[in-house]
Amino acid sequence: MVPNWCRWAGTAAMVVAATAACTADDGEKPASAATTTATAGQAPDTGKFVPKYDRAMLSELAKDGKSVAQDNHVIEDLAEALGAMYRLPKDVPVVGMECGGFNAYWDPEKQSIVLCYEMFGEAEKYARAQSEGRPDYFNLYFDGVTRMITFHESGHMAIDLYSLPTTGREEDSADQLAALLELTTPGPTGVGSVAAAADFWFDISDDPGTFDAHSFADEHSLSQVRAYNLLCWDYGALPDVLGVLVTMPGEPDQKGRLPLERAISCVDEYKKMRGSWETLLKPYIKVNLGVSDATGATTTGAAPATTTTR
Ligand SMILES: [Zn+2]
């Protein structure tokens, strides 16, 4: 039984509690970020992700975000996590910089992943608010959000660097891959991180009363839509364990946010997107995407969990 304190704001905490009840983190060691020799059907792996910190000079949010990231070696950890996942033909910088607002992006000209210090600052701000009274939620939230955003940008990188075909909006595809990459993390941390990122999208979502043409025309799905997608894929990966995510009609003490009408298609949705991304990325990836079975374990290599102490 999941305690009531984590009903709405703590979706990720619910997920961790539900998952921890049936599986323990197996403490699997992170795959090596070192380059590996290509075998038949595999792309060359001669590059690595290179962490970098640019200056933060203007806003307090950016300065705070830089301090949080640099003091805790967050970009180094993210670069290591990416290095354990992708086969790279060349070095790819992962650059922290001041951008003038909350953002992160793949820079196709410089062929680098940019993580704006304001993003770290916002993630820390919301993590502090969400972890009030339950401090152990801070790291799950902060790490979940920053990993998922970084993995999303790696999706743009993969599409560009490997010239992958896409149908539909690239932003949605990148969210799919981010979730699948995070779900390679064994045990409660992986599913909890995806749920934490869903919490974040709910936290920063605009009031529907303010929506206008720009909201609907944006290349990104609405934040609420992104949040529900993540919950759907989390549930679809482990439906036997994560029923706690689903809203059950007629139950006044409902705990989950994911409407049942969507939930019933999530297992199929998850399987299809996992299969599609596995096909697309097969020559370029070192891990099996997603959760391989109902215990939350993965069959082979898994992305290392980043743990920060703040
Ligand atoms: Zn994007």
PDB file of C-alpha atoms and ligand atoms in Angstrom:
ATOM      1  CA  MET A   1       0.000   0.000   0.000  1.00  0.00           C
ATOM      2  CA  VAL A   2       1.475   3.346  -0.985  1.00  0.00           C
ATOM      3  CA  PRO A   3       1.194   6.007   1.698  1.00  0.00           C
ATOM      4  CA  ASN A   4      -1.014   8.987   0.995  1.00  0.00           C
ATOM      5  CA  TRP A   5       1.707  11.599   1.436  1.00  0.00           C
ATOM      6  CA  CYS A   6       2.998  10.915  -2.024  1.00  0.00           C
ATOM      7  CA  ARG A   7      -0.315  10.984  -3.842  1.00  0.00           C
ATOM      8  CA  TRP A   8      -0.060  13.799  -6.347  1.00  0.00           C
ATOM      9  CA  ALA A   9       3.165  15.713  -6.200  1.00  0.00           C
ATOM     10  CA  GLY A  10       5.290  12.659  -5.657  1.00  0.00           C
ATOM     11  CA  THR A  11       4.491  10.427  -8.592  1.00  0.00           C
ATOM     12  CA  ALA A  12       8.099   9.368  -8.754  1.00  0.00           C
ATOM     13  CA  ALA A  13       8.127   8.506  -5.072  1.00  0.00           C
ATOM     14  CA  MET A  14       5.066   6.318  -5.621  1.00  0.00           C
ATOM     15  CA  VAL A  15       6.817   4.566  -8.445  1.00  0.00           C
ATOM     16  CA  VAL A  16       9.921   3.920  -6.398  1.00  0.00           C
ATOM     17  CA  ALA A  17       7.861   2.571  -3.525  1.00  0.00           C
ATOM     18  CA  ALA A  18       5.898   0.309  -5.840  1.00  0.00           C
ATOM     19  CA  THR A  19       8.967  -0.947  -7.611  1.00  0.00           C
ATOM     20  CA  ALA A  20      11.078  -1.367  -4.506  1.00  0.00           C
ATOM     21  CA  ALA A  21       8.439  -3.688  -3.141  1.00  0.00           C
ATOM     22  CA  CYS A  22       9.116  -6.233  -5.832  1.00  0.00           C
ATOM     23  CA  THR A  23      12.683  -5.670  -6.914  1.00  0.00           C
ATOM     24  CA  ALA A  24      15.884  -4.368  -5.455  1.00  0.00           C
ATOM     25  CA  ASP A  25      18.382  -2.316  -7.365  1.00  0.00           C
ATOM     26  CA  ASP A  26      20.854  -4.950  -8.372  1.00  0.00           C
ATOM     27  CA  GLY A  27      23.763  -2.572  -8.077  1.00  0.00           C
ATOM     28  CA  GLU A  28      24.821  -3.351 -11.599  1.00  0.00           C
ATOM     29  CA  LYS A  29      28.040  -1.609 -12.439  1.00  0.00           C
ATOM     30  CA  PRO A  30      27.834   1.013 -15.158  1.00  0.00           C
ATOM     31  CA  ALA A  31      29.022  -0.044 -18.553  1.00  0.00           C
ATOM     32  CA  SER A  32      32.370   1.377 -19.421  1.00  0.00           C
ATOM     33  CA  ALA A  33      32.333   4.700 -21.192  1.00  0.00           C
ATOM     34  CA  ALA A  34      35.529   3.697 -22.958  1.00  0.00           C
ATOM     35  CA  THR A  35      35.379   3.229 -26.678  1.00  0.00           C
ATOM     36  CA  THR A  36      34.890  -0.312 -27.933  1.00  0.00           C
ATOM     37  CA  THR A  37      35.789  -2.213 -31.054  1.00  0.00           C
ATOM     38  CA  ALA A  38      33.043  -2.523 -33.653  1.00  0.00           C
ATOM     39  CA  THR A  39      31.902  -5.954 -34.724  1.00  0.00           C
ATOM     40  CA  ALA A  40      29.772  -6.780 -37.759  1.00  0.00           C
ATOM     41  CA  GLY A  41      26.730  -4.529 -37.959  1.00  0.00           C
ATOM     42  CA  GLN A  42      28.043  -2.115 -35.370  1.00  0.00           C
ATOM     43  CA  ALA A  43      29.049   1.466 -36.022  1.00  0.00           C
ATOM     44  CA  PRO A  44      32.530   2.633 -35.019  1.00  0.00           C
ATOM     45  CA  ASP A  45      32.924   3.729 -31.422  1.00  0.00           C
ATOM     46  CA  THR A  46      35.912   6.009 -31.529  1.00  0.00           C
ATOM     47  CA  GLY A  47      34.571   9.083 -29.738  1.00  0.00           C
ATOM     48  CA  LYS A  48      33.427  10.043 -26.280  1.00  0.00           C
ATOM     49  CA  PHE A  49      31.163  12.571 -24.624  1.00  0.00           C
ATOM     50  CA  VAL A  50      33.280  15.412 -23.285  1.00  0.00           C
ATOM     51  CA  PRO A  51      31.908  17.448 -20.350  1.00  0.00           C
ATOM     52  CA  LYS A  52      32.540  21.204 -20.410  1.00  0.00           C
ATOM     53  CA  TYR A  53      31.540  24.150 -18.239  1.00  0.00           C
ATOM     54  CA  ASP A  54      31.333  27.596 -19.799  1.00  0.00           C
ATOM     55  CA  ARG A  55      31.042  30.779 -17.762  1.00  0.00           C
ATOM     56  CA  ALA A  56      27.897  32.057 -16.073  1.00  0.00           C
ATOM     57  CA  MET A  57      28.043  35.828 -15.725  1.00  0.00           C
ATOM     58  CA  LEU A  58      24.604  37.415 -15.867  1.00  0.00           C
ATOM     59  CA  SER A  59      21.648  35.882 -14.056  1.00  0.00           C
ATOM     60  CA  GLU A  60      21.547  34.485 -10.543  1.00  0.00           C
ATOM     61  CA  LEU A  61      19.561  31.499 -11.819  1.00  0.00           C
ATOM     62  CA  ALA A  62      22.359  30.635 -14.237  1.00  0.00           C
ATOM     63  CA  LYS A  63      25.044  31.131 -11.604  1.00  0.00           C
ATOM     64  CA  ASP A  64      23.147  28.937  -9.155  1.00  0.00           C
ATOM     65  CA  GLY A  65      22.578  26.317 -11.831  1.00  0.00           C
ATOM     66  CA  LYS A  66      26.258  26.298 -12.708  1.00  0.00           C
ATOM     67  CA  SER A  67      27.242  25.899  -9.051  1.00  0.00           C
ATOM     68  CA  VAL A  68      24.874  22.986  -8.559  1.00  0.00           C
ATOM     69  CA  ALA A  69      26.075  21.288 -11.717  1.00  0.00           C
ATOM     70  CA  GLN A  70      29.789  21.914 -11.303  1.00  0.00           C
ATOM     71  CA  ASP A  71      30.027  21.296  -7.548  1.00  0.00           C
ATOM     72  CA  ASN A  72      28.331  17.932  -7.956  1.00  0.00           C
ATOM     73  CA  HIS A  73      30.040  16.916 -11.216  1.00  0.00           C
ATOM     74  CA  VAL A  74      26.616  16.607 -12.806  1.00  0.00           C
ATOM     75  CA  ILE A  75      27.720  17.125 -16.405  1.00  0.00           C
ATOM     76  CA  GLU A  76      30.583  14.687 -15.919  1.00  0.00           C
ATOM     77  CA  ASP A  77      28.087  12.084 -14.674  1.00  0.00           C
ATOM     78  CA  LEU A  78      25.702  12.776 -17.538  1.00  0.00           C
ATOM     79  CA  ALA A  79      28.533  12.464 -20.065  1.00  0.00           C
ATOM     80  CA  GLU A  80      29.531   9.155 -18.506  1.00  0.00           C
ATOM     81  CA  ALA A  81      25.944   7.898 -18.666  1.00  0.00           C
ATOM     82  CA  LEU A  82      25.700   8.851 -22.341  1.00  0.00           C
ATOM     83  CA  GLY A  83      29.067   7.249 -23.027  1.00  0.00           C
ATOM     84  CA  ALA A  84      27.771   3.969 -21.665  1.00  0.00           C
ATOM     85  CA  MET A  85      24.857   4.087 -24.109  1.00  0.00           C
ATOM     86  CA  TYR A  86      26.053   5.321 -27.483  1.00  0.00           C
ATOM     87  CA  ARG A  87      28.704   4.271 -29.971  1.00  0.00           C
ATOM     88  CA  LEU A  88      30.177   7.563 -31.167  1.00  0.00           C
ATOM     89  CA  PRO A  89      32.137   8.145 -34.391  1.00  0.00           C
ATOM     90  CA  LYS A  90      33.740  11.264 -32.869  1.00  0.00           C
ATOM     91  CA  ASP A  91      33.877  13.252 -29.651  1.00  0.00           C
ATOM     92  CA  VAL A  92      30.677  15.084 -28.711  1.00  0.00           C
ATOM     93  CA  PRO A  93      30.969  17.947 -26.193  1.00  0.00           C
ATOM     94  CA  VAL A  94      28.313  18.162 -23.467  1.00  0.00           C
ATOM     95  CA  VAL A  95      28.447  21.842 -22.640  1.00  0.00           C
ATOM     96  CA  GLY A  96      27.001  23.706 -19.671  1.00  0.00           C
ATOM     97  CA  MET A  97      26.396  27.340 -20.509  1.00  0.00           C
ATOM     98  CA  GLU A  98      24.307  30.384 -19.675  1.00  0.00           C
ATOM     99  CA  CYS A  99      21.545  30.668 -22.264  1.00  0.00           C
ATOM    100  CA  GLY A 100      19.278  33.436 -20.989  1.00  0.00           C
ATOM    101  CA  GLY A 101      16.485  31.063 -19.991  1.00  0.00           C
ATOM    102  CA  PHE A 102      15.463  27.492 -19.257  1.00  0.00           C
ATOM    103  CA  ASN A 103      16.629  25.381 -22.178  1.00  0.00           C
ATOM    104  CA  ALA A 104      18.727  22.516 -23.460  1.00  0.00           C
ATOM    105  CA  TYR A 105      19.389  21.606 -27.079  1.00  0.00           C
ATOM    106  CA  TRP A 106      21.432  19.736 -29.632  1.00  0.00           C
ATOM    107  CA  ASP A 107      23.583  22.189 -31.581  1.00  0.00           C
ATOM    108  CA  PRO A 108      23.761  20.728 -35.103  1.00  0.00           C
ATOM    109  CA  GLU A 109      26.485  23.124 -36.244  1.00  0.00           C
ATOM    110  CA  LYS A 110      28.841  22.566 -33.344  1.00  0.00           C
ATOM    111  CA  GLN A 111      27.680  18.954 -32.991  1.00  0.00           C
ATOM    112  CA  SER A 112      27.355  19.360 -29.242  1.00  0.00           C
ATOM    113  CA  ILE A 113      24.743  18.901 -26.539  1.00  0.00           C
ATOM    114  CA  VAL A 114      24.064  22.177 -24.732  1.00  0.00           C
ATOM    115  CA  LEU A 115      22.688  22.063 -21.182  1.00  0.00           C
ATOM    116  CA  CYS A 116      21.737  25.541 -20.029  1.00  0.00           C
ATOM    117  CA  TYR A 117      22.655  26.450 -16.477  1.00  0.00           C
ATOM    118  CA  GLU A 118      19.144  27.870 -16.098  1.00  0.00           C
ATOM    119  CA  MET A 119      17.800  24.339 -16.629  1.00  0.00           C
ATOM    120  CA  PHE A 120      19.857  23.050 -13.694  1.00  0.00           C
ATOM    121  CA  GLY A 121      18.742  26.055 -11.636  1.00  0.00           C
ATOM    122  CA  GLU A 122      15.049  25.427 -12.365  1.00  0.00           C
ATOM    123  CA  ALA A 123      15.376  21.700 -11.716  1.00  0.00           C
ATOM    124  CA  GLU A 124      16.986  22.430  -8.363  1.00  0.00           C
ATOM    125  CA  LYS A 125      14.291  24.995  -7.483  1.00  0.00           C
ATOM    126  CA  TYR A 126      11.450  22.570  -8.167  1.00  0.00           C
ATOM    127  CA  ALA A 127      13.320  19.687  -6.545  1.00  0.00           C
ATOM    128  CA  ARG A 128      13.619  21.709  -3.349  1.00  0.00           C
ATOM    129  CA  ALA A 129       9.923  22.572  -3.384  1.00  0.00           C
ATOM    130  CA  GLN A 130       8.862  19.005  -4.114  1.00  0.00           C
ATOM    131  CA  SER A 131      11.152  17.456  -1.516  1.00  0.00           C
ATOM    132  CA  GLU A 132      10.005  19.621   1.357  1.00  0.00           C
ATOM    133  CA  GLY A 133       9.309  17.284   4.237  1.00  0.00           C
ATOM    134  CA  ARG A 134      10.802  14.298   2.391  1.00  0.00           C
ATOM    135  CA  PRO A 135      14.414  15.214   1.589  1.00  0.00           C
ATOM    136  CA  ASP A 136      15.248  11.887   0.013  1.00  0.00           C
ATOM    137  CA  TYR A 137      13.025  12.874  -2.920  1.00  0.00           C
ATOM    138  CA  PHE A 138      15.390  15.724  -3.875  1.00  0.00           C
ATOM    139  CA  ASN A 139      18.000  13.640  -5.645  1.00  0.00           C
ATOM    140  CA  LEU A 140      15.471  11.433  -7.417  1.00  0.00           C
ATOM    141  CA  TYR A 141      13.681  14.513  -8.757  1.00  0.00           C
ATOM    142  CA  PHE A 142      16.775  16.547  -9.686  1.00  0.00           C
ATOM    143  CA  ASP A 143      18.638  13.629 -11.237  1.00  0.00           C
ATOM    144  CA  GLY A 144      15.508  12.322 -12.964  1.00  0.00           C
ATOM    145  CA  VAL A 145      14.734  15.675 -14.568  1.00  0.00           C
ATOM    146  CA  THR A 146      18.279  16.489 -15.646  1.00  0.00           C
ATOM    147  CA  ARG A 147      18.907  12.981 -16.987  1.00  0.00           C
ATOM    148  CA  MET A 148      15.669  12.890 -18.949  1.00  0.00           C
ATOM    149  CA  ILE A 149      16.303  16.314 -20.467  1.00  0.00           C
ATOM    150  CA  THR A 150      19.857  15.317 -21.377  1.00  0.00           C
ATOM    151  CA  PHE A 151      18.699  12.005 -22.852  1.00  0.00           C
ATOM    152  CA  HIS A 152      16.050  13.888 -24.834  1.00  0.00           C
ATOM    153  CA  GLU A 153      18.778  16.036 -26.382  1.00  0.00           C
ATOM    154  CA  SER A 154      20.755  12.888 -27.096  1.00  0.00           C
ATOM    155  CA  GLY A 155      17.734  11.782 -29.122  1.00  0.00           C
ATOM    156  CA  HIS A 156      18.136  14.831 -31.363  1.00  0.00           C
ATOM    157  CA  MET A 157      21.845  14.030 -31.515  1.00  0.00           C
ATOM    158  CA  ALA A 158      21.174  10.445 -32.573  1.00  0.00           C
ATOM    159  CA  ILE A 159      18.732  11.468 -35.306  1.00  0.00           C
ATOM    160  CA  ASP A 160      21.247  13.992 -36.671  1.00  0.00           C
ATOM    161  CA  LEU A 161      24.524  12.141 -36.118  1.00  0.00           C
ATOM    162  CA  TYR A 162      23.317   8.782 -37.432  1.00  0.00           C
ATOM    163  CA  SER A 163      20.942  10.241 -40.065  1.00  0.00           C
ATOM    164  CA  LEU A 164      18.022   8.277 -38.618  1.00  0.00           C
ATOM    165  CA  PRO A 165      14.608   8.441 -40.289  1.00  0.00           C
ATOM    166  CA  THR A 166      11.773   9.980 -38.305  1.00  0.00           C
ATOM    167  CA  THR A 167       8.064  10.121 -38.790  1.00  0.00           C
ATOM    168  CA  GLY A 168       5.974  12.465 -36.735  1.00  0.00           C
ATOM    169  CA  ARG A 169       7.408  15.181 -34.590  1.00  0.00           C
ATOM    170  CA  GLU A 170      11.046  14.836 -33.655  1.00  0.00           C
ATOM    171  CA  GLU A 171      10.344  16.319 -30.219  1.00  0.00           C
ATOM    172  CA  ASP A 172       7.994  13.460 -29.377  1.00  0.00           C
ATOM    173  CA  SER A 173      10.471  10.911 -30.738  1.00  0.00           C
ATOM    174  CA  ALA A 174      13.222  12.384 -28.565  1.00  0.00           C
ATOM    175  CA  ASP A 175      10.982  12.078 -25.507  1.00  0.00           C
ATOM    176  CA  GLN A 176      10.386   8.422 -26.376  1.00  0.00           C
ATOM    177  CA  LEU A 177      14.088   7.691 -26.588  1.00  0.00           C
ATOM    178  CA  ALA A 178      14.792   9.599 -23.374  1.00  0.00           C
ATOM    179  CA  ALA A 179      12.329   7.411 -21.508  1.00  0.00           C
ATOM    180  CA  LEU A 180      13.716   4.210 -23.044  1.00  0.00           C
ATOM    181  CA  LEU A 181      17.273   5.190 -22.143  1.00  0.00           C
ATOM    182  CA  GLU A 182      16.312   6.056 -18.582  1.00  0.00           C
ATOM    183  CA  LEU A 183      14.413   2.793 -18.209  1.00  0.00           C
ATOM    184  CA  THR A 184      17.665   0.896 -18.826  1.00  0.00           C
ATOM    185  CA  THR A 185      18.673   1.981 -15.319  1.00  0.00           C
ATOM    186  CA  PRO A 186      17.935  -1.032 -13.134  1.00  0.00           C
ATOM    187  CA  GLY A 187      15.370  -1.115 -10.379  1.00  0.00           C
ATOM    188  CA  PRO A 188      13.341   1.731  -8.904  1.00  0.00           C
ATOM    189  CA  THR A 189      15.747   4.460 -10.026  1.00  0.00           C
ATOM    190  CA  GLY A 190      14.943   4.131 -13.723  1.00  0.00           C
ATOM    191  CA  VAL A 191      11.158   4.067 -13.468  1.00  0.00           C
ATOM    192  CA  GLY A 192      11.294   6.628 -10.656  1.00  0.00           C
ATOM    193  CA  SER A 193      13.339   9.011 -12.795  1.00  0.00           C
ATOM    194  CA  VAL A 194      10.833   8.831 -15.647  1.00  0.00           C
ATOM    195  CA  ALA A 195       8.038   9.552 -13.194  1.00  0.00           C
ATOM    196  CA  ALA A 196      10.063  12.402 -11.665  1.00  0.00           C
ATOM    197  CA  ALA A 197      10.397  13.944 -15.112  1.00  0.00           C
ATOM    198  CA  ALA A 198       6.616  13.609 -15.511  1.00  0.00           C
ATOM    199  CA  ASP A 199       6.202  15.413 -12.183  1.00  0.00           C
ATOM    200  CA  PHE A 200       8.449  18.178 -13.513  1.00  0.00           C
ATOM    201  CA  TRP A 201       6.435  18.620 -16.717  1.00  0.00           C
ATOM    202  CA  PHE A 202       3.287  18.873 -14.599  1.00  0.00           C
ATOM    203  CA  ASP A 203       5.052  21.345 -12.290  1.00  0.00           C
ATOM    204  CA  ILE A 204       6.077  23.706 -15.093  1.00  0.00           C
ATOM    205  CA  SER A 205       2.968  23.320 -17.242  1.00  0.00           C
ATOM    206  CA  ASP A 206       0.968  26.421 -18.114  1.00  0.00           C
ATOM    207  CA  ASP A 207      -2.611  26.967 -17.055  1.00  0.00           C
ATOM    208  CA  PRO A 208      -4.788  25.661 -19.911  1.00  0.00           C
ATOM    209  CA  GLY A 209      -6.694  28.948 -19.690  1.00  0.00           C
ATOM    210  CA  THR A 210      -3.616  30.703 -21.081  1.00  0.00           C
ATOM    211  CA  PHE A 211      -3.233  28.441 -24.109  1.00  0.00           C
ATOM    212  CA  ASP A 212      -3.275  30.189 -27.467  1.00  0.00           C
ATOM    213  CA  ALA A 213      -2.316  29.416 -31.060  1.00  0.00           C
ATOM    214  CA  HIS A 214       1.368  29.465 -30.147  1.00  0.00           C
ATOM    215  CA  SER A 215       0.823  26.818 -27.487  1.00  0.00           C
ATOM    216  CA  PHE A 216      -0.863  24.442 -29.908  1.00  0.00           C
ATOM    217  CA  ALA A 217       1.443  25.194 -32.845  1.00  0.00           C
ATOM    218  CA  ASP A 218       4.669  24.704 -30.869  1.00  0.00           C
ATOM    219  CA  GLU A 219       6.967  21.974 -32.123  1.00  0.00           C
ATOM    220  CA  HIS A 220       6.941  20.534 -28.597  1.00  0.00           C
ATOM    221  CA  SER A 221       3.873  18.850 -27.220  1.00  0.00           C
ATOM    222  CA  LEU A 222       2.209  20.680 -24.354  1.00  0.00           C
ATOM    223  CA  SER A 223       3.948  20.034 -21.041  1.00  0.00           C
ATOM    224  CA  GLN A 224       0.883  18.195 -19.755  1.00  0.00           C
ATOM    225  CA  VAL A 225       0.947  15.928 -22.815  1.00  0.00           C
ATOM    226  CA  ARG A 226       4.642  15.215 -22.316  1.00  0.00           C
ATOM    227  CA  ALA A 227       3.968  14.342 -18.674  1.00  0.00           C
ATOM    228  CA  TYR A 228       1.147  11.935 -19.511  1.00  0.00           C
ATOM    229  CA  ASN A 229       3.259  10.329 -22.237  1.00  0.00           C
ATOM    230  CA  LEU A 230       6.038   9.623 -19.743  1.00  0.00           C
ATOM    231  CA  LEU A 231       3.605   8.125 -17.249  1.00  0.00           C
ATOM    232  CA  CYS A 232       2.140   5.993 -20.034  1.00  0.00           C
ATOM    233  CA  TRP A 233       5.526   4.635 -21.091  1.00  0.00           C
ATOM    234  CA  ASP A 234       6.579   4.056 -17.479  1.00  0.00           C
ATOM    235  CA  TYR A 235       3.371   2.128 -16.852  1.00  0.00           C
ATOM    236  CA  GLY A 236       3.628   0.366 -20.207  1.00  0.00           C
ATOM    237  CA  ALA A 237       7.099  -0.890 -19.286  1.00  0.00           C
ATOM    238  CA  LEU A 238       5.999  -2.396 -15.961  1.00  0.00           C
ATOM    239  CA  PRO A 239       2.200  -2.669 -15.873  1.00  0.00           C
ATOM    240  CA  ASP A 240       2.198  -5.374 -13.213  1.00  0.00           C
ATOM    241  CA  VAL A 241       4.120  -3.149 -10.825  1.00  0.00           C
ATOM    242  CA  LEU A 242       3.050   0.396 -11.665  1.00  0.00           C
ATOM    243  CA  GLY A 243      -0.715   0.238 -11.444  1.00  0.00           C
ATOM    244  CA  VAL A 244      -0.219   2.945  -8.831  1.00  0.00           C
ATOM    245  CA  LEU A 245       0.177   5.404 -11.702  1.00  0.00           C
ATOM    246  CA  VAL A 246      -3.300   4.808 -13.080  1.00  0.00           C
ATOM    247  CA  THR A 247      -6.468   6.675 -12.158  1.00  0.00           C
ATOM    248  CA  MET A 248      -9.200   4.155 -11.451  1.00  0.00           C
ATOM    249  CA  PRO A 249     -12.691   5.498 -12.114  1.00  0.00           C
ATOM    250  CA  GLY A 250     -15.052   5.428  -9.163  1.00  0.00           C
ATOM    251  CA  GLU A 251     -12.284   5.207  -6.610  1.00  0.00           C
ATOM    252  CA  PRO A 252     -12.317   8.320  -4.416  1.00  0.00           C
ATOM    253  CA  ASP A 253      -8.839   7.570  -3.113  1.00  0.00           C
ATOM    254  CA  GLN A 254      -7.362   7.266  -6.528  1.00  0.00           C
ATOM    255  CA  LYS A 255      -3.608   7.695  -6.476  1.00  0.00           C
ATOM    256  CA  GLY A 256      -2.523   7.771 -10.052  1.00  0.00           C
ATOM    257  CA  ARG A 257      -2.663  10.534 -12.612  1.00  0.00           C
ATOM    258  CA  LEU A 258      -2.749   8.453 -15.776  1.00  0.00           C
ATOM    259  CA  PRO A 259      -6.345   8.071 -17.019  1.00  0.00           C
ATOM    260  CA  LEU A 260      -7.418   4.467 -17.416  1.00  0.00           C
ATOM    261  CA  GLU A 261      -8.551   5.145 -20.997  1.00  0.00           C
ATOM    262  CA  ARG A 262      -4.945   5.899 -21.950  1.00  0.00           C
ATOM    263  CA  ALA A 263      -3.384   3.313 -19.664  1.00  0.00           C
ATOM    264  CA  ILE A 264      -5.012   0.359 -21.381  1.00  0.00           C
ATOM    265  CA  SER A 265      -3.074   1.097 -24.574  1.00  0.00           C
ATOM    266  CA  CYS A 266       0.252   1.884 -22.907  1.00  0.00           C
ATOM    267  CA  VAL A 267       1.714  -1.622 -22.896  1.00  0.00           C
ATOM    268  CA  ASP A 268       1.240  -1.861 -26.647  1.00  0.00           C
ATOM    269  CA  GLU A 269       2.446   1.711 -27.165  1.00  0.00           C
ATOM    270  CA  TYR A 270       5.572   1.023 -25.131  1.00  0.00           C
ATOM    271  CA  LYS A 271       6.333  -2.217 -26.971  1.00  0.00           C
ATOM    272  CA  LYS A 272       5.991  -0.599 -30.375  1.00  0.00           C
ATOM    273  CA  MET A 273       8.147   2.403 -29.605  1.00  0.00           C
ATOM    274  CA  ARG A 274      10.782   0.223 -27.930  1.00  0.00           C
ATOM    275  CA  GLY A 275      10.908  -2.076 -30.949  1.00  0.00           C
ATOM    276  CA  SER A 276      11.120   0.859 -33.350  1.00  0.00           C
ATOM    277  CA  TRP A 277      13.922   2.564 -31.495  1.00  0.00           C
ATOM    278  CA  GLU A 278      15.831  -0.709 -31.074  1.00  0.00           C
ATOM    279  CA  THR A 279      15.685  -1.233 -34.837  1.00  0.00           C
ATOM    280  CA  LEU A 280      16.795   2.309 -35.576  1.00  0.00           C
ATOM    281  CA  LEU A 281      19.602   2.399 -33.039  1.00  0.00           C
ATOM    282  CA  LYS A 282      20.883  -1.168 -33.234  1.00  0.00           C
ATOM    283  CA  PRO A 283      24.246  -0.321 -34.838  1.00  0.00           C
ATOM    284  CA  TYR A 284      24.775   2.673 -32.577  1.00  0.00           C
ATOM    285  CA  ILE A 285      23.813   1.657 -29.074  1.00  0.00           C
ATOM    286  CA  LYS A 286      25.536  -0.342 -26.332  1.00  0.00           C
ATOM    287  CA  VAL A 287      22.505  -1.095 -24.169  1.00  0.00           C
ATOM    288  CA  ASN A 288      19.192  -2.881 -24.550  1.00  0.00           C
ATOM    289  CA  LEU A 289      16.573  -0.154 -24.492  1.00  0.00           C
ATOM    290  CA  GLY A 290      13.862  -0.058 -21.878  1.00  0.00           C
ATOM    291  CA  VAL A 291      12.956  -2.540 -19.185  1.00  0.00           C
ATOM    292  CA  SER A 292      13.358  -6.088 -20.342  1.00  0.00           C
ATOM    293  CA  ASP A 293      11.025  -7.841 -17.923  1.00  0.00           C
ATOM    294  CA  ALA A 294       8.555  -7.280 -15.133  1.00  0.00           C
ATOM    295  CA  THR A 295      11.225  -7.221 -12.459  1.00  0.00           C
ATOM    296  CA  GLY A 296      12.732  -4.026 -13.756  1.00  0.00           C
ATOM    297  CA  ALA A 297      16.005  -5.738 -14.516  1.00  0.00           C
ATOM    298  CA  THR A 298      17.742  -5.361 -17.822  1.00  0.00           C
ATOM    299  CA  THR A 299      19.179  -8.215 -19.802  1.00  0.00           C
ATOM    300  CA  THR A 300      22.503  -6.647 -20.589  1.00  0.00           C
ATOM    301  CA  GLY A 301      24.273  -3.352 -20.221  1.00  0.00           C
ATOM    302  CA  ALA A 302      22.494  -0.587 -18.371  1.00  0.00           C
ATOM    303  CA  ALA A 303      23.033   3.120 -18.096  1.00  0.00           C
ATOM    304  CA  PRO A 304      24.740   4.068 -14.862  1.00  0.00           C
ATOM    305  CA  ALA A 305      22.543   5.932 -12.426  1.00  0.00           C
ATOM    306  CA  THR A 306      23.894   9.354 -11.561  1.00  0.00           C
ATOM    307  CA  THR A 307      23.709  10.082  -7.882  1.00  0.00           C
ATOM    308  CA  THR A 308      24.443  13.510  -6.589  1.00  0.00           C
ATOM    309  CA  THR A 309      24.734  14.763  -3.064  1.00  0.00           C
ATOM    310  CA  ARG A 310      23.230  18.154  -2.516  1.00  0.00           C
TER     311      ARG A 310
HETATM  312 ZN    ZN B   1      13.858  18.638 -28.185  1.00  0.00          ZN
END
